[in-house]
PDB file of C-alpha atoms in Angstrom:
ATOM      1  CA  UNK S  11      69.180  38.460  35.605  1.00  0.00           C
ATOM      2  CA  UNK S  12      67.326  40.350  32.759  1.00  0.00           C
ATOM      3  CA  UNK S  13      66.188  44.206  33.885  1.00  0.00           C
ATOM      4  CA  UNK S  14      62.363  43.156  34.496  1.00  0.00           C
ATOM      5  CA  UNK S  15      63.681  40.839  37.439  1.00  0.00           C
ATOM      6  CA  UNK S  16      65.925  43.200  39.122  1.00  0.00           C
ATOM      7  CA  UNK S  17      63.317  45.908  39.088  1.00  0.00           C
ATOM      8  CA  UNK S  18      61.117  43.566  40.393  1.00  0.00           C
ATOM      9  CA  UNK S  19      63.485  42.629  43.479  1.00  0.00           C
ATOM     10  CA  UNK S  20      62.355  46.619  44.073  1.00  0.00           C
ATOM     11  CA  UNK S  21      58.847  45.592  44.532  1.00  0.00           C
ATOM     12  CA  UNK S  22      59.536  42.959  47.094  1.00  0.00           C
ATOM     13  CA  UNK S  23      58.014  43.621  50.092  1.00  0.00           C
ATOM     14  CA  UNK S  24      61.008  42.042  52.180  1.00  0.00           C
ATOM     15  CA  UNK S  25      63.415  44.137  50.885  1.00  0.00           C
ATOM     16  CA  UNK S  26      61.930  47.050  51.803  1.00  0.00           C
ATOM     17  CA  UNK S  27      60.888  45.717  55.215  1.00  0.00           C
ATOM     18  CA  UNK S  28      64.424  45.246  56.022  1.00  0.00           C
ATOM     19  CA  UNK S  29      65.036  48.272  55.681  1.00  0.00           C
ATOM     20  CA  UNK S  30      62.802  50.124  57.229  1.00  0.00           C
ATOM     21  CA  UNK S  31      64.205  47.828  59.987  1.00  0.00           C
ATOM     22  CA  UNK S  32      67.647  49.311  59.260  1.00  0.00           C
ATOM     23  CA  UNK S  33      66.332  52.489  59.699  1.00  0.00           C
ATOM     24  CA  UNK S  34      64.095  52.467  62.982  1.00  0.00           C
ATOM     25  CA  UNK S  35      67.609  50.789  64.269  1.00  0.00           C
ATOM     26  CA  UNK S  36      70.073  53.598  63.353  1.00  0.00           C
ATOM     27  CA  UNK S  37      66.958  55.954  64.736  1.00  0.00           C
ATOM     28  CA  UNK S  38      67.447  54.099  67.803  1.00  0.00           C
ATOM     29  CA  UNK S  39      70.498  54.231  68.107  1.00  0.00           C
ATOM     30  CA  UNK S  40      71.768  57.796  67.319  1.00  0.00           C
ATOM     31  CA  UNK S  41      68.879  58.506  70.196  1.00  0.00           C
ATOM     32  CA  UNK S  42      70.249  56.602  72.581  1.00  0.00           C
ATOM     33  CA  UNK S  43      73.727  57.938  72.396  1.00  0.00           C
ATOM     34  CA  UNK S  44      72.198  61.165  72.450  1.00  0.00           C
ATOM     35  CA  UNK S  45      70.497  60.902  75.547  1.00  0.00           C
ATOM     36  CA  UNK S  46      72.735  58.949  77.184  1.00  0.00           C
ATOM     37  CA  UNK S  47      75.750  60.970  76.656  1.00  0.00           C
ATOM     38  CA  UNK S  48      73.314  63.918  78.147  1.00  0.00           C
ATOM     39  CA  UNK S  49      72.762  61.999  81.174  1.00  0.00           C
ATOM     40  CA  UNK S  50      76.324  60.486  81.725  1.00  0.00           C
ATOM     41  CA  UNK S  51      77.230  64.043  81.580  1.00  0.00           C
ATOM     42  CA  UNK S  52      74.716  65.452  83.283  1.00  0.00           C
ATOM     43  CA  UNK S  53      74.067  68.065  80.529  1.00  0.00           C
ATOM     44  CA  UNK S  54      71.991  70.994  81.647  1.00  0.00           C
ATOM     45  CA  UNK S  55      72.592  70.275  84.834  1.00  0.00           C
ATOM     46  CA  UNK S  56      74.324  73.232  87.396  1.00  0.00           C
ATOM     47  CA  UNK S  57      74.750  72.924  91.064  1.00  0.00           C
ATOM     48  CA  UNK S  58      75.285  76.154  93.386  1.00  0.00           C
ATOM     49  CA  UNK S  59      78.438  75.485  95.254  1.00  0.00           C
ATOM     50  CA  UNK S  60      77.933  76.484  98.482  1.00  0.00           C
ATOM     51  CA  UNK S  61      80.432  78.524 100.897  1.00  0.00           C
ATOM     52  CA  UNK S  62      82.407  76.227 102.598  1.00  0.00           C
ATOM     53  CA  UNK S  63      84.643  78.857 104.296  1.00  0.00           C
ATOM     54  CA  UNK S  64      85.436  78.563 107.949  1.00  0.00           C
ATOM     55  CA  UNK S  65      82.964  75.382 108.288  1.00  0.00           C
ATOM     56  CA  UNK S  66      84.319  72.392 109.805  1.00  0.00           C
ATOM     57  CA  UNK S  67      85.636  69.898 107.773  1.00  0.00           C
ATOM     58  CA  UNK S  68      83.073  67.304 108.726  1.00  0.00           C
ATOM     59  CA  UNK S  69      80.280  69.557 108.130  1.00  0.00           C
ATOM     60  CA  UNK S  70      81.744  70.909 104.961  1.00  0.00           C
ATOM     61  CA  UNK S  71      81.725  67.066 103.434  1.00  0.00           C
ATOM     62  CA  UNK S  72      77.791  66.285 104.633  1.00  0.00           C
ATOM     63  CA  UNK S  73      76.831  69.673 103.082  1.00  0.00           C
ATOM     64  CA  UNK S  74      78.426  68.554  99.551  1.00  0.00           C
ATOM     65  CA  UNK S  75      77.547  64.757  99.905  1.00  0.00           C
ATOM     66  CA  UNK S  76      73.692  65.831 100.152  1.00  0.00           C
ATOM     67  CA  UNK S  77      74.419  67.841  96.932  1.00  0.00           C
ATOM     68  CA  UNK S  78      75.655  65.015  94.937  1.00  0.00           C
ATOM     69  CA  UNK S  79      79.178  67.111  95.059  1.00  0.00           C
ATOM     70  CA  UNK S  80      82.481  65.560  96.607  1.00  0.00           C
ATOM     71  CA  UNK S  81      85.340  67.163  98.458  1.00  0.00           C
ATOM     72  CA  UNK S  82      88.962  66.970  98.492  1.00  0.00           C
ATOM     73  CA  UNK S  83      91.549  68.108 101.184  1.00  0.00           C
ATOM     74  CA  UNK S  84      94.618  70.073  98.865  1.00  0.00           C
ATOM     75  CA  UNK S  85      96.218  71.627 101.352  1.00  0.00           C
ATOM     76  CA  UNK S  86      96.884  72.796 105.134  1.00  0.00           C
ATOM     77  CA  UNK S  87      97.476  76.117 106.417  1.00  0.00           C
ATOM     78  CA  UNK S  88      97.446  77.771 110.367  1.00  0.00           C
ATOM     79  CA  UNK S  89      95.737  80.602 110.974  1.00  0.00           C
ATOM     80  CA  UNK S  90      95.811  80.842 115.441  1.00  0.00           C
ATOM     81  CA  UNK S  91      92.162  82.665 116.096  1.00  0.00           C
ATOM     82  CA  UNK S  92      90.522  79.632 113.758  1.00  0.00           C
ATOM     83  CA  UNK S  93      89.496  75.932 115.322  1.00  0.00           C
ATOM     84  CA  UNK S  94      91.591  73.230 114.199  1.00  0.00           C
ATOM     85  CA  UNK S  95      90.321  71.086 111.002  1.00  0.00           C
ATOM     86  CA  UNK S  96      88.048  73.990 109.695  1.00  0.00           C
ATOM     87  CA  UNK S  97      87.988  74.946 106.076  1.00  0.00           C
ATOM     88  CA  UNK S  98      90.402  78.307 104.973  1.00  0.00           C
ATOM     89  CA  UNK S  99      89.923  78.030 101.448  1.00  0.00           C
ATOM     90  CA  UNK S 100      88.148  76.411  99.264  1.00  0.00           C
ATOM     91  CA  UNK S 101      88.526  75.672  94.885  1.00  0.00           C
ATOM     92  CA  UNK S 102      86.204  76.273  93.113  1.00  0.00           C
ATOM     93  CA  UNK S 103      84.677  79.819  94.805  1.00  0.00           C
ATOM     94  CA  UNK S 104      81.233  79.824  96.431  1.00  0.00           C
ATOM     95  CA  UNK S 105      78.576  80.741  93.859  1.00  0.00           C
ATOM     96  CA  UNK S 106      80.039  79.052  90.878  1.00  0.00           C
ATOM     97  CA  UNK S 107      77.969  76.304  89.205  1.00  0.00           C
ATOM     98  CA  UNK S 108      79.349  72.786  88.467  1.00  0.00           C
ATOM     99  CA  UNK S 109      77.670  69.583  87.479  1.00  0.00           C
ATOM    100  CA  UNK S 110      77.097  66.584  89.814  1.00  0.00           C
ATOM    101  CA  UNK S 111      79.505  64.683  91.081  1.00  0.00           C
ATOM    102  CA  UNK S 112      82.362  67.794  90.923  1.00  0.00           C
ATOM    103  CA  UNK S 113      84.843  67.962  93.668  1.00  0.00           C
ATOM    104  CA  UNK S 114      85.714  70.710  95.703  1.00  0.00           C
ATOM    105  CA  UNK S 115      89.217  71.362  96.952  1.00  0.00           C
ATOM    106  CA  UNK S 116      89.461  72.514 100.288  1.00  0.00           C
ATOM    107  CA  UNK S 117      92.325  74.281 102.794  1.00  0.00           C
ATOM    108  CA  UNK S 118      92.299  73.116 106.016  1.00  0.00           C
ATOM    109  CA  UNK S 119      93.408  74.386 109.505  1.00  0.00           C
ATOM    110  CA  UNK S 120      96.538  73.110 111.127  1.00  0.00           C
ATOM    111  CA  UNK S 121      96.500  71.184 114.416  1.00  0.00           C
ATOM    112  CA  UNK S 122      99.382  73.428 115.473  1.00  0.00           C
ATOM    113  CA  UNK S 123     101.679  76.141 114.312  1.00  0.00           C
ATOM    114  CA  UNK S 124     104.015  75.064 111.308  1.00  0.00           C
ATOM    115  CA  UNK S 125     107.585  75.443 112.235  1.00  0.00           C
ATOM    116  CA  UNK S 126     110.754  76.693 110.364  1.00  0.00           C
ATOM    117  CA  UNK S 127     114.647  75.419 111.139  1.00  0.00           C
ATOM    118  CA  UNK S 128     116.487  78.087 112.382  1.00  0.00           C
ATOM    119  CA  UNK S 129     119.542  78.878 109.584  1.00  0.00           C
ATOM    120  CA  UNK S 130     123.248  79.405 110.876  1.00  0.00           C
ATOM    121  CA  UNK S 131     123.087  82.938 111.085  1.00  0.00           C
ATOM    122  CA  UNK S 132     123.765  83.313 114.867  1.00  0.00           C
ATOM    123  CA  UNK S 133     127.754  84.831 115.147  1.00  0.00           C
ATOM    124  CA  UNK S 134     127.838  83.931 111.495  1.00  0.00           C
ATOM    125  CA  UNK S 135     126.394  87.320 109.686  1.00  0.00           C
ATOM    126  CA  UNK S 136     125.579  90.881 110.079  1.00  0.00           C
ATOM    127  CA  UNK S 137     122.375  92.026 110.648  1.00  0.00           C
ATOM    128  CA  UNK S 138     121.135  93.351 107.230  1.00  0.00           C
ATOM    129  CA  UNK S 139     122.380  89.801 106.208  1.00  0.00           C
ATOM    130  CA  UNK S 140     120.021  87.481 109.317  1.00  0.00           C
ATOM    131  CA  UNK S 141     117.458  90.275 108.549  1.00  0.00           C
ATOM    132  CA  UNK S 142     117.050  89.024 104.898  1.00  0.00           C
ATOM    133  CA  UNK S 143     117.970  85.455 104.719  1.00  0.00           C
ATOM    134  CA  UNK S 144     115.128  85.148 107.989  1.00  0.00           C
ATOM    135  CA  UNK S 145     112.453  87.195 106.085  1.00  0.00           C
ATOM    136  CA  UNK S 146     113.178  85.020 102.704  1.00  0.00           C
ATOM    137  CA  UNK S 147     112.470  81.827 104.710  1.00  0.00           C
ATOM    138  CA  UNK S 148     109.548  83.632 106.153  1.00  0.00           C
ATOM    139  CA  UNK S 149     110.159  84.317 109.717  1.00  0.00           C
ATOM    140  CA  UNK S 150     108.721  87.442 111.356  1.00  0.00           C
ATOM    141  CA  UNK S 151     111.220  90.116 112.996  1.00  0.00           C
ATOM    142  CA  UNK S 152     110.689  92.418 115.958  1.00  0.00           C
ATOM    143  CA  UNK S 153     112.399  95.252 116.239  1.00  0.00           C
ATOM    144  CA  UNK S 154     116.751  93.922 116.842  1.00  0.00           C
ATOM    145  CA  UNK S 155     118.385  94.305 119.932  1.00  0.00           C
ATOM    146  CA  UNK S 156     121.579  96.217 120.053  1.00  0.00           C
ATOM    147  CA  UNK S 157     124.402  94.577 122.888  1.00  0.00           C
ATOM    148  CA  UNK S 158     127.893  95.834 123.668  1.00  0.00           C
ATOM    149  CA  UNK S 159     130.040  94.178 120.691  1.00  0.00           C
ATOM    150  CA  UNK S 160     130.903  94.802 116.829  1.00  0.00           C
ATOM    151  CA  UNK S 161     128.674  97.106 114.978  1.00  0.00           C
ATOM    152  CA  UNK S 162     126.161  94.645 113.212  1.00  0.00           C
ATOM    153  CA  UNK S 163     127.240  91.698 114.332  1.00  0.00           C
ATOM    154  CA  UNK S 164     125.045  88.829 115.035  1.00  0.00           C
ATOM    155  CA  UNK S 165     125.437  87.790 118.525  1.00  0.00           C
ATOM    156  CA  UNK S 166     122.225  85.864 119.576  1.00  0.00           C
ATOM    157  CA  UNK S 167     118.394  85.112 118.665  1.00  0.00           C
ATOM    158  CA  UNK S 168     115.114  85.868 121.001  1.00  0.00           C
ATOM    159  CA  UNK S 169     111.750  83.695 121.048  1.00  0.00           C
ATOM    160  CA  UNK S 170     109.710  84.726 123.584  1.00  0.00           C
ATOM    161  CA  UNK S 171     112.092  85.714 125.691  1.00  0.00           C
ATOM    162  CA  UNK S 172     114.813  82.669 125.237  1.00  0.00           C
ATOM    163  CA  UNK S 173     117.777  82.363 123.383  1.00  0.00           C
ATOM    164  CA  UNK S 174     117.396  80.131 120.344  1.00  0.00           C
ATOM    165  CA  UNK S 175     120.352  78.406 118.633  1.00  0.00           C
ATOM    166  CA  UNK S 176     120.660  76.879 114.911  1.00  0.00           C
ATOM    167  CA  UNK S 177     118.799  74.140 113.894  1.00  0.00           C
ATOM    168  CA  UNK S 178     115.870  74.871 116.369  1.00  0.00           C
ATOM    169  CA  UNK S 179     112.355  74.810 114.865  1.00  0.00           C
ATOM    170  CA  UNK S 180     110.612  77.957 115.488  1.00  0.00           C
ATOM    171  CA  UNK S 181     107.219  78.536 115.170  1.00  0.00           C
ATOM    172  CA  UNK S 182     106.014  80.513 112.015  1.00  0.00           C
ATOM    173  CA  UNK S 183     104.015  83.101 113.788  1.00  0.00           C
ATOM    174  CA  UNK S 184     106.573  83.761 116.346  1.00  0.00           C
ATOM    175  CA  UNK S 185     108.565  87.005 115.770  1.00  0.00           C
ATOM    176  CA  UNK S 186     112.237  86.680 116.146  1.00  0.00           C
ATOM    177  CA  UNK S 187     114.195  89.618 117.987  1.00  0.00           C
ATOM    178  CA  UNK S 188     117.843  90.121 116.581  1.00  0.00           C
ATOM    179  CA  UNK S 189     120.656  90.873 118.937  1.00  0.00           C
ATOM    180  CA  UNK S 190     123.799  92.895 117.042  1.00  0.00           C
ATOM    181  CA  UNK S 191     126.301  94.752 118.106  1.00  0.00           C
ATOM    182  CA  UNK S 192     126.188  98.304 118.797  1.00  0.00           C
ATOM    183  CA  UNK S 193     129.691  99.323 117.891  1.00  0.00           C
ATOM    184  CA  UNK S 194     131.105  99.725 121.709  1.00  0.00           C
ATOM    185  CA  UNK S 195     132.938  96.712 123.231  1.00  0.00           C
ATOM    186  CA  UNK S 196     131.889  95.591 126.648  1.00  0.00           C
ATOM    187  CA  UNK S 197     133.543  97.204 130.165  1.00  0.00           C
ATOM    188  CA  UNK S 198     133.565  93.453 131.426  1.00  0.00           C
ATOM    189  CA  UNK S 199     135.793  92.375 128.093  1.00  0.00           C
ATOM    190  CA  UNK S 200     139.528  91.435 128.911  1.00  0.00           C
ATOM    191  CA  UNK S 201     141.924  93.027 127.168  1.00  0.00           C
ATOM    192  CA  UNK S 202     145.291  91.031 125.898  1.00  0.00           C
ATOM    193  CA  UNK S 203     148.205  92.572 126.322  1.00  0.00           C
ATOM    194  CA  UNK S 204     150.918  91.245 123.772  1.00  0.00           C
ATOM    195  CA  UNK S 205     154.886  91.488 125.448  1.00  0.00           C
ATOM    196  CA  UNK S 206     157.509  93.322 122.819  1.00  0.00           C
ATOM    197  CA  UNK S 207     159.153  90.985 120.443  1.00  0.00           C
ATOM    198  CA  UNK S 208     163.176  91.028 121.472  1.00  0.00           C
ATOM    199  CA  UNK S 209     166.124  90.692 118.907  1.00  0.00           C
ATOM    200  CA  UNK S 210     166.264  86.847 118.154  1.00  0.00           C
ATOM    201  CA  UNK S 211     168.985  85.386 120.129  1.00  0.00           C
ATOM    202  CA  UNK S 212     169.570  87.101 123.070  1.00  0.00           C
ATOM    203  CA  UNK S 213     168.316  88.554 126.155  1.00  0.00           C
ATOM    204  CA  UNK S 214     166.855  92.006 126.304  1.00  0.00           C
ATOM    205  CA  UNK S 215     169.134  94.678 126.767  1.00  0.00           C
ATOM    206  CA  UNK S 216     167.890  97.680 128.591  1.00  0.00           C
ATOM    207  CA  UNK S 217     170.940  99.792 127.406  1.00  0.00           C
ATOM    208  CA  UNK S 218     169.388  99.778 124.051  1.00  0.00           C
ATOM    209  CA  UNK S 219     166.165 101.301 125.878  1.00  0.00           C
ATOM    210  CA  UNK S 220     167.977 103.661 127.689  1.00  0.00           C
ATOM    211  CA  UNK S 221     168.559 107.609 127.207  1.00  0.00           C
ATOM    212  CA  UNK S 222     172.325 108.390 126.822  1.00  0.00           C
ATOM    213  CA  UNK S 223     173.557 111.550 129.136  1.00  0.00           C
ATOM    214  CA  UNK S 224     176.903 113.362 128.041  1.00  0.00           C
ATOM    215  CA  UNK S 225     178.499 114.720 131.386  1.00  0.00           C
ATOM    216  CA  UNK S 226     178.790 118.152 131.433  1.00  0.00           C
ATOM    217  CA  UNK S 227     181.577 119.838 133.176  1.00  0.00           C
ATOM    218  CA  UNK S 228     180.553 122.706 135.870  1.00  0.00           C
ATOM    219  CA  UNK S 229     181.726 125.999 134.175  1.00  0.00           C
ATOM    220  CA  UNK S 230     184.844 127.866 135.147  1.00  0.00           C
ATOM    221  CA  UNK S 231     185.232 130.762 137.438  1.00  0.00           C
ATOM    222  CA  UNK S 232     186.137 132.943 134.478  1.00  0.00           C
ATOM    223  CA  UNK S 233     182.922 131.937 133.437  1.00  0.00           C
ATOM    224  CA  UNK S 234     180.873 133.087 136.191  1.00  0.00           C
ATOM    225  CA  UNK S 235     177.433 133.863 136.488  1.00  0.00           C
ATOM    226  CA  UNK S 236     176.654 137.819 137.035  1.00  0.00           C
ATOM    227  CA  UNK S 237     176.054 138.132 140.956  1.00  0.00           C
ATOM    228  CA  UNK S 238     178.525 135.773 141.341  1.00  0.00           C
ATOM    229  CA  UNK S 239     181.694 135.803 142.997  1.00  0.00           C
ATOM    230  CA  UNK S 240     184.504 137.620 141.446  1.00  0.00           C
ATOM    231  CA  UNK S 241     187.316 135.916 140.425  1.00  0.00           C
ATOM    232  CA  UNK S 242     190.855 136.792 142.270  1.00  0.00           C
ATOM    233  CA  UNK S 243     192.856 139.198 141.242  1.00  0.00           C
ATOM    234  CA  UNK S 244     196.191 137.973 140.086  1.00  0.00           C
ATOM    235  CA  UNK S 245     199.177 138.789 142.511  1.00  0.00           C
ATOM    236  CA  UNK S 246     201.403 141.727 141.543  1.00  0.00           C
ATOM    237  CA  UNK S 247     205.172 140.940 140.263  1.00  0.00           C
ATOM    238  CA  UNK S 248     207.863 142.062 141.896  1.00  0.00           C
ATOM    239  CA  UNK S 249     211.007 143.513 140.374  1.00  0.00           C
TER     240      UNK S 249
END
């Protein structure tokens, strides 16, 4: 192909039809992508959430679903003044702006009170030790109880008035009252009285409990008291 002919190709009107084809194609498409990334994404595009808090659940989801938003329950919590199935919390906060189709995680309200096992702590610790293994596991104490027995010493649990043992599940909002020891043992306590241990093989001997007396003889009449009665005179001798 001599240079005239390939410069000519130049001229060709197909050649340069193609690609002006090419063109209003890659036009096309870098448009399209453009614009349909922007919708897919909803670029722009902001929607108000709204304040869920304290709604009920049911209302809470046809609020969102009419804003194109979804919802999500995350979690459960109890609070006792609240309805059950009402909304405590909600992620993300009311006023923030998301795009459509965003979900919103919600906290709901318990049915009933969550419950904790009661630990072995009952005749098992002392108080300062119940006291902070109970608050740890989140229990709520009253004010303890002090009973006739060992000074800090565990002796029983209150709920509401009852005796509780371990292993019951108590009731997360219910405050626990401690009963310990107040140092002084109880009038009603029996007292055991342990016999004295005896010299191994034999009976006991009560000689060997027994005061020893040394007999005294009665003093002599030389020896008598003053007020006493004289002693005789001797007799005279004779020659």
């Amino acid at each position: 192909m001599t240079i005239s002919e390939f410069m000519g190709k130049f001229k060709s009107s197909y050649l340069w039809g193609n690609l002006a084809a090419m063109a209003v194609v890659a036009v096309g498409l870098t448009m399209g992508v453009k614009y349909g990334l922007a919708i897919y994404t909803h670029h722009g595009e902001s929607i108000p959430i709204p304040d869920l808090v304290h709604k009920k659940y049911a209302d809470a989801e046809e609020i969102l679903d009419n804003l194109g938003l979804q919802i999500v329950v995350s979690d459960t919590g109890y609070v006792k003044t609240l309805p059950p199935d009402c909304i405590l919390e909600q992620t993300p906060a009311p006023g923030e702006r998301v795009k459509s189709g965003h979900v919103i995680y919600v906290t709901i309200n318990a049915l009933h009170s969550p419950t904790i096992t009661l630990p072995d702590v009952i005749d098992n610790s002392s108080l300062r030790e119940a006291m902070a293994k109970l608050t740890a596991m989140g229990f709520k104490l009253a004010a303890p109880e002090f009973v006739p027995g060992e000074k800090d010493w565990v002796y029983g649990i209150l709920v509401n008035g009852r005796h509780v043992a371990y292993g019951d599940k108590i009731p997360v909002d219910a405050r626990l009252i401690i009963q310990a020891g107040n140092g002084q043992r109880d009038s009603g306590d029996s007292v055991n009285y342990v016999d004295p241990e005896y010299p191994r093989g034999g009976d006991f001997d009560e000689s060997e409990d027994m005061d020893v007396f040394e007999e005294v003889p009665a003093p002599s009449a030389d020896h008598a008291e003053p007020g006493g009665t004289p002693p005789a005179e001797p007799a005279p001798k004779t020659e």
